[in-house]
């Protein structure tokens, strides 16, 4: 069974950095979503 890890919290607390570290360690991808859009591959900045 596959797992889903959800990281959530307020702005500027390190969610992106943590998610990148986890994705590299687990050899998986990141899907980032906010209230208006969903992003994949973290090329949003």
Short mmCIF file of C-alpha atoms in Angstrom, two decimals, residues 5-11 13-16 19:
data_model
loop_
_atom_site.label_atom_id
_atom_site.label_comp_id
_atom_site.label_asym_id
_atom_site.label_seq_id
_atom_site.Cartn_x
_atom_site.Cartn_y
_atom_site.Cartn_z
CA UNK A 5 2.60 12.38 3.42
CA UNK A 6 0.87 15.72 3.96
CA UNK A 7 2.88 18.71 5.18
CA UNK A 8 0.82 21.75 6.04
CA UNK A 9 1.27 24.94 8.00
CA UNK A 10 1.45 28.71 7.77
CA UNK A 11 3.64 30.68 5.39
CA UNK A 13 7.81 27.79 8.35
CA UNK A 14 9.95 25.54 6.12
CA UNK A 15 7.37 23.29 4.45
CA UNK A 16 9.01 23.46 1.03
CA UNK A 19 9.21 18.42 1.43
#
